[in-house]
Amino acid sequence: MLFFKECKKIIFSIAFLIYCAVMILFYFTQFHNDCSGPIDKPHQDNMINYNPYGSIIKEDPEIVMPNAIEGLINEYLRGNFKAYPFGFYKSVRLKEKQKNQVAEIIFELSGITPEELNSFEDYEEGCYLVDENGQVTYQEAKTLEFDIPENLSYERFRELMREVDKIIGGGSDYCDEFILGNFSLVPKTYEDALAEYEEFMQEDNLIKGYARLHCDYMGIFLSILPIFVVVSFLNQDKKSRMQDLIYSRPISSVKLIFTRYFALVICLLLPIILTTFLADARVNNIYPDKNLNHFVMYQYMLGWLLPNIMIVSAVGMLIANYSGLLAIFAQGAWWFHSALATGNLTGSIGKFTLVMRHNNLMEQDVFYAQWNNIIFNRIFFTVLAIVIIIFTVFIYELKRKGVIHGFQPNFKK
């Protein structure tokens, strides 16, 4: 059967064996190493450090509104706005008409007139300073002071923030996806930390927390390493000159491409199933007295990590038919921007984020605050992967018919 023949070719390839070794090694050095024992209950005497319990999102208008307005004013004075449209960082400079629109919004939010904004020349960003004795101090930003109008409601504030985000082009700090994560974080009190711990220790929440952490770690390399397996697999035909033989066979392009694609996806999933089993066993060993739902680990693995394998494999099959190096470069650039460009480990999962991060056993309120984005994200990449494979079938059929030929750059004059 073709499917099993393709699986055999993949599994016994050097690239696949290296892929398995790296993923399993990464599991042991990250998740397995980090999860060495049960989570400690917070103690009130931890107050020797500033903000020892981390931060928590609190959608309190008295916190969100002044922080967001100050952030907007500072970005306006700097002359550029940061945004992450489609998961990529972008520094946005507005045109004069757009600047005027934002200035009018700032006036409604703060009472600062456009004239005051545009004439202010003393702005300086906040920064950390180190004196001659090595002492570190934080120097506050020099910016415009403001008072929020008493008649400004929280609903109107959020509406204006959406307008600002639309002017910037989407994906800014002021969109519904990011505004709370950026402007409503406050230090957790002991009571907050204790309540979060007790909620986490409930059996359903506990196993979900570890499932999220496992997916967070494995999703990093799972968004780049499969491309090497795909390229190696497709290059086998080129090296053995099987392409002409395949073209002459009566098998349809649809059956051939989809069989190869699903063989790749299933094989690439095998080591992840293994790490999921190991992670589940690890958690069960840490909490032997808990009655854990062991299917949760596998549910998260399939919902979180399978779309990554699908989209990387699909992109690889499409581009590697032209150039394996181009496929690796393209996927590498996408992975780099998604995994490393933002630097956020939690709280910033967008609709088009390839590498979803939630590097925290707790803070499930932050995770579920992005639930709509997460669902959209995983469905989007799953559907996109299938669309790309259908397009790959179309291109492959044209190549079999001789209508088009592979991408073979010729630098000779």
Short mmCIF file of C-alpha atoms in Angstrom, two decimals:
data_model
loop_
_atom_site.label_atom_id
_atom_site.label_comp_id
_atom_site.label_asym_id
_atom_site.label_seq_id
_atom_site.Cartn_x
_atom_site.Cartn_y
_atom_site.Cartn_z
CA MET A 1 0.00 0.00 0.00
CA LEU A 2 1.35 3.44 -0.99
CA PHE A 3 0.70 5.05 2.40
CA PHE A 4 2.80 2.50 4.31
CA LYS A 5 5.57 2.62 1.69
CA GLU A 6 5.78 6.38 2.10
CA CYS A 7 5.77 6.06 5.91
CA LYS A 8 8.62 3.56 5.70
CA LYS A 9 10.68 5.94 3.55
CA ILE A 10 10.12 8.75 6.06
CA ILE A 11 10.76 6.77 9.24
CA PHE A 12 14.05 5.27 8.04
CA SER A 13 15.45 8.56 6.75
CA ILE A 14 18.32 10.27 8.56
CA ALA A 15 16.39 13.55 8.74
CA PHE A 16 13.45 11.92 10.53
CA LEU A 17 15.69 10.15 13.05
CA ILE A 18 17.43 13.44 13.83
CA TYR A 19 14.05 15.13 14.16
CA CYS A 20 12.90 12.50 16.66
CA ALA A 21 16.13 12.74 18.64
CA VAL A 22 15.95 16.53 18.88
CA MET A 23 12.29 16.60 19.92
CA ILE A 24 12.78 13.93 22.60
CA LEU A 25 15.96 15.60 23.87
CA PHE A 26 14.15 18.94 23.99
CA TYR A 27 11.36 17.34 26.01
CA PHE A 28 13.76 15.99 28.63
CA THR A 29 15.82 19.19 28.91
CA GLN A 30 12.77 21.46 29.12
CA PHE A 31 9.45 20.04 30.31
CA HIS A 32 10.78 16.97 32.13
CA ASN A 33 13.55 18.96 33.80
CA ASP A 34 11.27 21.84 34.84
CA CYS A 35 8.56 19.58 36.27
CA SER A 36 10.62 17.97 39.01
CA GLY A 37 8.07 18.22 41.82
CA PRO A 38 4.68 19.55 42.88
CA ILE A 39 3.92 23.26 42.83
CA ASP A 40 4.62 24.90 46.18
CA LYS A 41 1.82 26.59 48.03
CA PRO A 42 2.50 30.35 48.28
CA HIS A 43 3.71 31.61 51.66
CA GLN A 44 2.99 35.03 53.02
CA ASP A 45 6.55 35.51 54.21
CA ASN A 46 7.66 35.66 50.56
CA MET A 47 7.28 39.43 50.75
CA ILE A 48 11.08 39.86 50.98
CA ASN A 49 10.96 40.44 47.22
CA TYR A 50 9.03 43.01 45.25
CA ASN A 51 6.06 41.46 43.46
CA PRO A 52 7.03 37.89 44.49
CA TYR A 53 3.83 36.31 43.16
CA GLY A 54 3.96 37.67 39.62
CA SER A 55 1.18 39.64 37.95
CA ILE A 56 -2.50 39.22 37.30
CA ILE A 57 -4.92 40.74 34.80
CA LYS A 58 -7.60 42.88 36.42
CA GLU A 59 -10.00 44.62 34.09
CA ASP A 60 -10.39 47.62 36.34
CA PRO A 61 -11.15 50.85 34.40
CA GLU A 62 -9.15 52.82 36.98
CA ILE A 63 -6.10 50.75 36.02
CA VAL A 64 -6.64 50.13 32.29
CA MET A 65 -7.69 53.62 31.22
CA PRO A 66 -4.81 55.75 32.57
CA ASN A 67 -2.17 53.16 31.57
CA ALA A 68 -3.49 52.81 28.01
CA ILE A 69 -3.94 56.57 27.54
CA GLU A 70 -0.41 57.22 28.80
CA GLY A 71 0.93 54.55 26.44
CA LEU A 72 -0.92 56.11 23.51
CA ILE A 73 0.37 59.60 24.31
CA ASN A 74 3.94 58.34 24.60
CA GLU A 75 3.79 56.51 21.28
CA TYR A 76 2.32 59.61 19.63
CA LEU A 77 5.15 61.75 21.02
CA ARG A 78 7.75 59.21 19.86
CA GLY A 79 6.30 59.37 16.38
CA ASN A 80 5.82 55.65 15.87
CA PHE A 81 3.48 52.91 17.05
CA LYS A 82 4.36 49.25 17.47
CA ALA A 83 2.02 46.62 16.09
CA TYR A 84 1.95 42.92 15.29
CA PRO A 85 -0.28 42.47 12.23
CA PHE A 86 -0.36 38.76 11.31
CA GLY A 87 2.13 38.04 14.12
CA PHE A 88 4.97 40.13 12.62
CA TYR A 89 6.44 43.14 14.39
CA LYS A 90 5.92 46.42 12.58
CA SER A 91 6.88 49.97 13.50
CA VAL A 92 4.10 52.19 12.17
CA ARG A 93 4.56 55.85 11.26
CA LEU A 94 1.28 57.59 10.59
CA LYS A 95 0.52 60.01 7.82
CA GLU A 96 -0.46 63.54 8.74
CA LYS A 97 -4.18 62.87 8.35
CA GLN A 98 -3.93 59.77 10.55
CA LYS A 99 -1.88 61.64 13.17
CA ASN A 100 -4.59 64.28 13.33
CA GLN A 101 -7.21 61.59 13.87
CA VAL A 102 -5.21 60.08 16.74
CA ALA A 103 -4.61 63.55 18.21
CA GLU A 104 -8.36 64.17 18.28
CA ILE A 105 -8.91 60.85 20.03
CA ILE A 106 -6.22 61.72 22.60
CA PHE A 107 -8.00 65.03 23.20
CA GLU A 108 -11.26 63.20 23.97
CA LEU A 109 -9.43 60.73 26.21
CA SER A 110 -7.23 63.13 28.14
CA GLY A 111 -8.18 66.72 27.48
CA ILE A 112 -4.76 67.37 25.88
CA THR A 113 -5.30 69.43 22.75
CA PRO A 114 -3.60 68.60 19.42
CA GLU A 115 -1.69 71.89 19.74
CA GLU A 116 -0.27 70.87 23.13
CA LEU A 117 0.71 67.46 21.76
CA ASN A 118 2.49 68.82 18.73
CA SER A 119 4.31 71.59 20.61
CA PHE A 120 5.67 69.34 23.40
CA GLU A 121 9.42 68.93 22.86
CA ASP A 122 10.67 67.63 26.23
CA TYR A 123 9.57 64.01 25.87
CA GLU A 124 12.04 61.38 27.09
CA GLU A 125 11.45 57.68 27.46
CA GLY A 126 11.74 56.04 30.86
CA CYS A 127 15.00 54.19 31.38
CA TYR A 128 17.16 52.43 33.97
CA LEU A 129 20.27 54.26 35.17
CA VAL A 130 23.34 52.81 36.87
CA ASP A 131 25.35 55.15 39.12
CA GLU A 132 29.07 54.91 39.92
CA ASN A 133 28.33 52.56 42.84
CA GLY A 134 26.42 50.11 40.65
CA GLN A 135 23.02 51.08 42.03
CA VAL A 136 20.20 50.77 39.51
CA THR A 137 17.40 53.31 39.51
CA TYR A 138 14.51 53.85 37.14
CA GLN A 139 14.10 57.30 35.66
CA GLU A 140 10.48 58.06 34.85
CA ALA A 141 9.59 59.21 31.37
CA LYS A 142 9.16 62.93 30.78
CA THR A 143 5.76 63.18 29.20
CA LEU A 144 2.55 65.16 29.27
CA GLU A 145 0.38 64.94 32.35
CA PHE A 146 -3.34 64.51 31.87
CA ASP A 147 -6.67 64.07 33.62
CA ILE A 148 -9.29 61.70 32.29
CA PRO A 149 -12.58 63.55 31.69
CA GLU A 150 -15.23 62.62 34.24
CA ASN A 151 -17.82 61.99 31.53
CA LEU A 152 -15.65 59.47 29.68
CA SER A 153 -17.17 56.02 30.19
CA TYR A 154 -15.19 52.81 30.02
CA GLU A 155 -17.29 51.65 27.05
CA ARG A 156 -16.48 54.84 25.15
CA PHE A 157 -12.79 54.44 26.08
CA ARG A 158 -12.70 50.93 24.60
CA GLU A 159 -14.47 52.17 21.48
CA LEU A 160 -11.85 54.90 21.02
CA MET A 161 -9.05 52.39 21.54
CA ARG A 162 -10.49 50.27 18.74
CA GLU A 163 -10.52 53.33 16.48
CA VAL A 164 -6.85 53.95 17.28
CA ASP A 165 -6.01 50.33 16.51
CA LYS A 166 -7.82 50.59 13.18
CA ILE A 167 -5.89 53.75 12.27
CA ILE A 168 -2.58 52.07 13.14
CA GLY A 169 -3.49 49.08 10.98
CA GLY A 170 -4.42 46.42 13.52
CA GLY A 171 -2.44 44.34 15.97
CA SER A 172 -1.47 47.31 18.14
CA ASP A 173 -1.35 47.50 21.94
CA TYR A 174 -4.85 48.98 21.89
CA CYS A 175 -6.75 46.20 20.09
CA ASP A 176 -9.15 43.99 22.03
CA GLU A 177 -6.67 41.09 21.88
CA PHE A 178 -3.80 42.86 23.65
CA ILE A 179 -5.11 45.85 25.58
CA LEU A 180 -5.77 44.03 28.86
CA GLY A 181 -2.49 42.12 28.74
CA ASN A 182 -0.60 45.35 28.14
CA PHE A 183 -2.37 47.75 30.47
CA SER A 184 -4.23 45.87 33.20
CA LEU A 185 -1.47 43.78 34.79
CA VAL A 186 -1.08 44.42 38.50
CA PRO A 187 1.08 42.65 41.12
CA LYS A 188 -0.62 39.65 42.69
CA THR A 189 -1.33 39.85 46.38
CA TYR A 190 -0.83 36.88 48.65
CA GLU A 191 -4.60 36.36 48.56
CA ASP A 192 -4.56 36.41 44.74
CA ALA A 193 -1.69 33.92 44.62
CA LEU A 194 -3.35 31.62 47.16
CA ALA A 195 -6.67 31.69 45.29
CA GLU A 196 -4.92 30.97 42.00
CA TYR A 197 -2.99 28.08 43.60
CA GLU A 198 -6.13 26.52 45.06
CA GLU A 199 -7.93 26.84 41.74
CA PHE A 200 -4.95 25.34 39.89
CA MET A 201 -4.78 22.37 42.26
CA GLN A 202 -8.25 21.26 41.21
CA GLU A 203 -7.68 18.10 39.16
CA ASP A 204 -9.02 19.39 35.83
CA ASN A 205 -7.08 22.65 36.03
CA LEU A 206 -3.89 20.92 37.16
CA ILE A 207 -3.62 18.55 34.22
CA LYS A 208 -4.58 21.35 31.79
CA GLY A 209 -1.78 23.52 33.17
CA TYR A 210 0.82 20.82 32.51
CA ALA A 211 -0.71 20.07 29.10
CA ARG A 212 -0.33 23.76 28.16
CA LEU A 213 3.29 23.79 29.33
CA HIS A 214 4.10 20.63 27.36
CA CYS A 215 2.57 22.11 24.20
CA ASP A 216 4.33 25.41 24.78
CA TYR A 217 7.74 23.75 24.85
CA MET A 218 7.20 21.26 22.04
CA GLY A 219 5.53 23.84 19.79
CA ILE A 220 8.73 25.90 19.57
CA PHE A 221 10.79 23.40 17.53
CA LEU A 222 7.72 21.74 16.02
CA SER A 223 7.21 24.89 13.94
CA ILE A 224 10.59 24.59 12.21
CA LEU A 225 12.10 21.06 12.40
CA PRO A 226 9.45 19.27 10.25
CA ILE A 227 10.53 21.33 7.24
CA PHE A 228 13.84 19.47 7.15
CA VAL A 229 12.08 16.09 7.13
CA VAL A 230 9.76 17.23 4.33
CA VAL A 231 12.62 18.56 2.20
CA SER A 232 14.68 15.41 2.76
CA PHE A 233 11.70 13.20 1.89
CA LEU A 234 10.98 15.01 -1.38
CA ASN A 235 14.65 15.13 -2.32
CA GLN A 236 14.80 11.33 -2.23
CA ASP A 237 12.79 11.22 -5.46
CA LYS A 238 15.10 13.72 -7.13
CA LYS A 239 18.24 11.81 -6.10
CA SER A 240 16.85 8.46 -7.24
CA ARG A 241 15.37 10.06 -10.41
CA MET A 242 11.94 8.67 -9.52
CA GLN A 243 10.10 11.76 -10.72
CA ASP A 244 9.84 10.65 -14.34
CA LEU A 245 8.62 7.21 -13.26
CA ILE A 246 5.97 8.75 -11.00
CA TYR A 247 4.79 11.05 -13.79
CA SER A 248 4.21 8.04 -16.05
CA ARG A 249 2.22 6.04 -13.48
CA PRO A 250 -1.62 6.05 -13.65
CA ILE A 251 -1.98 7.16 -10.00
CA SER A 252 -3.78 10.50 -9.71
CA SER A 253 -1.99 13.58 -8.45
CA VAL A 254 -4.64 13.97 -5.75
CA LYS A 255 -4.03 10.51 -4.33
CA LEU A 256 -0.25 10.81 -4.57
CA ILE A 257 0.09 14.24 -2.93
CA PHE A 258 -2.49 13.64 -0.18
CA THR A 259 -1.06 10.20 0.60
CA ARG A 260 2.43 11.68 0.94
CA TYR A 261 1.14 14.58 2.97
CA PHE A 262 -0.76 12.45 5.47
CA ALA A 263 2.19 10.06 5.71
CA LEU A 264 4.40 13.01 6.65
CA VAL A 265 1.89 14.36 9.19
CA ILE A 266 1.38 10.97 10.87
CA CYS A 267 5.10 10.20 11.05
CA LEU A 268 5.99 13.66 12.33
CA LEU A 269 3.33 13.26 15.02
CA LEU A 270 4.79 9.98 16.36
CA PRO A 271 7.55 11.45 18.60
CA ILE A 272 5.06 14.03 19.90
CA ILE A 273 2.69 11.24 20.92
CA LEU A 274 5.66 9.73 22.78
CA THR A 275 6.53 12.98 24.59
CA THR A 276 2.85 13.42 25.47
CA PHE A 277 2.81 9.95 27.02
CA LEU A 278 6.00 10.76 28.95
CA ALA A 279 4.59 14.11 30.10
CA ASP A 280 1.38 12.48 31.29
CA ALA A 281 3.38 9.87 33.19
CA ARG A 282 5.56 12.59 34.70
CA VAL A 283 2.56 14.52 36.02
CA ASN A 284 0.96 11.34 37.34
CA ASN A 285 4.20 10.57 39.19
CA ILE A 286 4.30 14.06 40.72
CA TYR A 287 0.66 13.93 41.88
CA PRO A 288 -0.04 10.22 42.56
CA ASP A 289 -3.01 11.04 44.80
CA LYS A 290 -4.83 13.05 42.14
CA ASN A 291 -7.48 11.47 39.92
CA LEU A 292 -6.30 13.05 36.66
CA ASN A 293 -8.01 12.91 33.29
CA HIS A 294 -5.20 11.47 31.18
CA PHE A 295 -6.95 12.23 27.88
CA VAL A 296 -6.45 15.98 28.45
CA MET A 297 -2.75 15.77 27.53
CA TYR A 298 -3.61 14.16 24.20
CA GLN A 299 -6.50 16.55 23.53
CA TYR A 300 -4.20 19.56 23.98
CA MET A 301 -1.49 17.89 21.91
CA LEU A 302 -3.83 17.33 18.97
CA GLY A 303 -5.53 20.71 19.17
CA TRP A 304 -2.38 22.74 19.80
CA LEU A 305 0.48 20.93 18.06
CA LEU A 306 -1.11 19.02 15.16
CA PRO A 307 -1.97 22.25 13.24
CA ASN A 308 1.72 23.24 13.47
CA ILE A 309 2.80 19.97 11.89
CA MET A 310 0.10 20.30 9.23
CA ILE A 311 0.96 23.83 8.16
CA VAL A 312 4.74 23.34 8.17
CA SER A 313 4.40 20.12 6.16
CA ALA A 314 2.03 21.77 3.68
CA VAL A 315 4.32 24.77 3.16
CA GLY A 316 7.26 22.41 2.76
CA MET A 317 5.52 20.26 0.16
CA LEU A 318 4.52 23.29 -1.89
CA ILE A 319 7.83 25.15 -1.90
CA ALA A 320 10.24 22.18 -1.81
CA ASN A 321 8.88 21.02 -5.19
CA TYR A 322 10.69 24.05 -6.55
CA SER A 323 13.57 24.46 -4.13
CA GLY A 324 14.35 22.72 -0.87
CA LEU A 325 16.63 25.54 0.27
CA LEU A 326 13.92 28.08 -0.44
CA ALA A 327 11.44 26.05 1.64
CA ILE A 328 13.85 25.91 4.59
CA PHE A 329 14.63 29.61 4.33
CA ALA A 330 10.96 30.64 4.08
CA GLN A 331 9.87 28.49 7.00
CA GLY A 332 12.88 29.56 9.04
CA ALA A 333 12.07 33.23 8.55
CA TRP A 334 8.43 32.67 9.50
CA TRP A 335 9.42 30.66 12.58
CA PHE A 336 11.96 33.25 13.69
CA HIS A 337 9.46 36.11 13.53
CA SER A 338 6.75 34.15 15.28
CA ALA A 339 8.86 32.54 18.01
CA LEU A 340 11.47 35.17 18.74
CA ALA A 341 10.44 38.58 17.43
CA THR A 342 7.88 39.47 20.11
CA GLY A 343 9.71 37.90 23.07
CA ASN A 344 6.39 37.36 24.86
CA LEU A 345 6.08 34.00 26.62
CA THR A 346 2.48 34.50 27.74
CA GLY A 347 -0.44 36.76 27.02
CA SER A 348 0.02 37.54 23.33
CA ILE A 349 -1.51 34.76 21.23
CA GLY A 350 -2.88 36.43 18.14
CA LYS A 351 -5.16 35.08 15.44
CA PHE A 352 -2.20 34.43 13.14
CA THR A 353 0.54 33.49 15.61
CA LEU A 354 2.34 30.38 14.36
CA VAL A 355 4.17 29.54 17.61
CA MET A 356 1.66 29.88 20.44
CA ARG A 357 3.36 30.49 23.80
CA HIS A 358 2.06 30.08 27.34
CA ASN A 359 5.16 29.30 29.34
CA ASN A 360 3.43 29.19 32.70
CA LEU A 361 1.68 26.43 34.58
CA MET A 362 -0.77 28.90 36.03
CA GLU A 363 -2.17 32.22 34.77
CA GLN A 364 -5.01 30.33 33.15
CA ASP A 365 -7.05 33.55 33.24
CA VAL A 366 -4.51 35.04 30.81
CA PHE A 367 -4.75 31.94 28.61
CA TYR A 368 -8.54 31.81 28.52
CA ALA A 369 -8.76 35.57 27.92
CA GLN A 370 -7.33 34.70 24.49
CA TRP A 371 -9.51 31.63 23.95
CA ASN A 372 -11.34 33.02 20.90
CA ASN A 373 -8.01 33.86 19.28
CA ILE A 374 -6.66 30.39 20.07
CA ILE A 375 -9.65 28.60 18.52
CA PHE A 376 -9.55 30.82 15.44
CA ASN A 377 -5.78 30.40 15.17
CA ARG A 378 -5.75 26.60 15.22
CA ILE A 379 -8.71 26.27 12.83
CA PHE A 380 -7.17 28.86 10.49
CA PHE A 381 -3.84 27.03 10.18
CA THR A 382 -5.55 23.66 9.78
CA VAL A 383 -7.74 24.95 6.94
CA LEU A 384 -4.83 26.87 5.40
CA ALA A 385 -2.73 23.69 5.38
CA ILE A 386 -5.44 21.80 3.46
CA VAL A 387 -5.82 24.70 1.00
CA ILE A 388 -2.06 24.74 0.39
CA ILE A 389 -2.04 20.98 -0.27
CA ILE A 390 -4.93 21.34 -2.74
CA PHE A 391 -2.94 24.06 -4.51
CA THR A 392 0.11 21.76 -4.45
CA VAL A 393 -1.96 19.07 -6.18
CA PHE A 394 -2.95 21.57 -8.87
CA ILE A 395 0.66 22.62 -9.49
CA TYR A 396 1.87 19.02 -9.48
CA GLU A 397 -0.75 18.03 -12.05
CA LEU A 398 0.37 20.85 -14.33
CA LYS A 399 3.96 19.64 -14.00
CA ARG A 400 2.96 16.07 -14.87
CA LYS A 401 1.23 17.35 -17.98
CA GLY A 402 4.29 19.38 -18.93
CA VAL A 403 2.41 22.68 -18.73
CA ILE A 404 4.91 24.08 -16.22
CA HIS A 405 8.34 22.96 -15.09
CA GLY A 406 10.06 23.05 -11.72
CA PHE A 407 11.75 26.19 -10.53
CA GLN A 408 15.28 25.93 -11.91
CA PRO A 409 17.05 29.28 -11.71
CA ASN A 410 19.61 29.83 -14.44
CA PHE A 411 22.26 32.43 -13.74
CA LYS A 412 24.04 31.99 -17.07
CA LYS A 413 23.72 34.80 -19.52
#
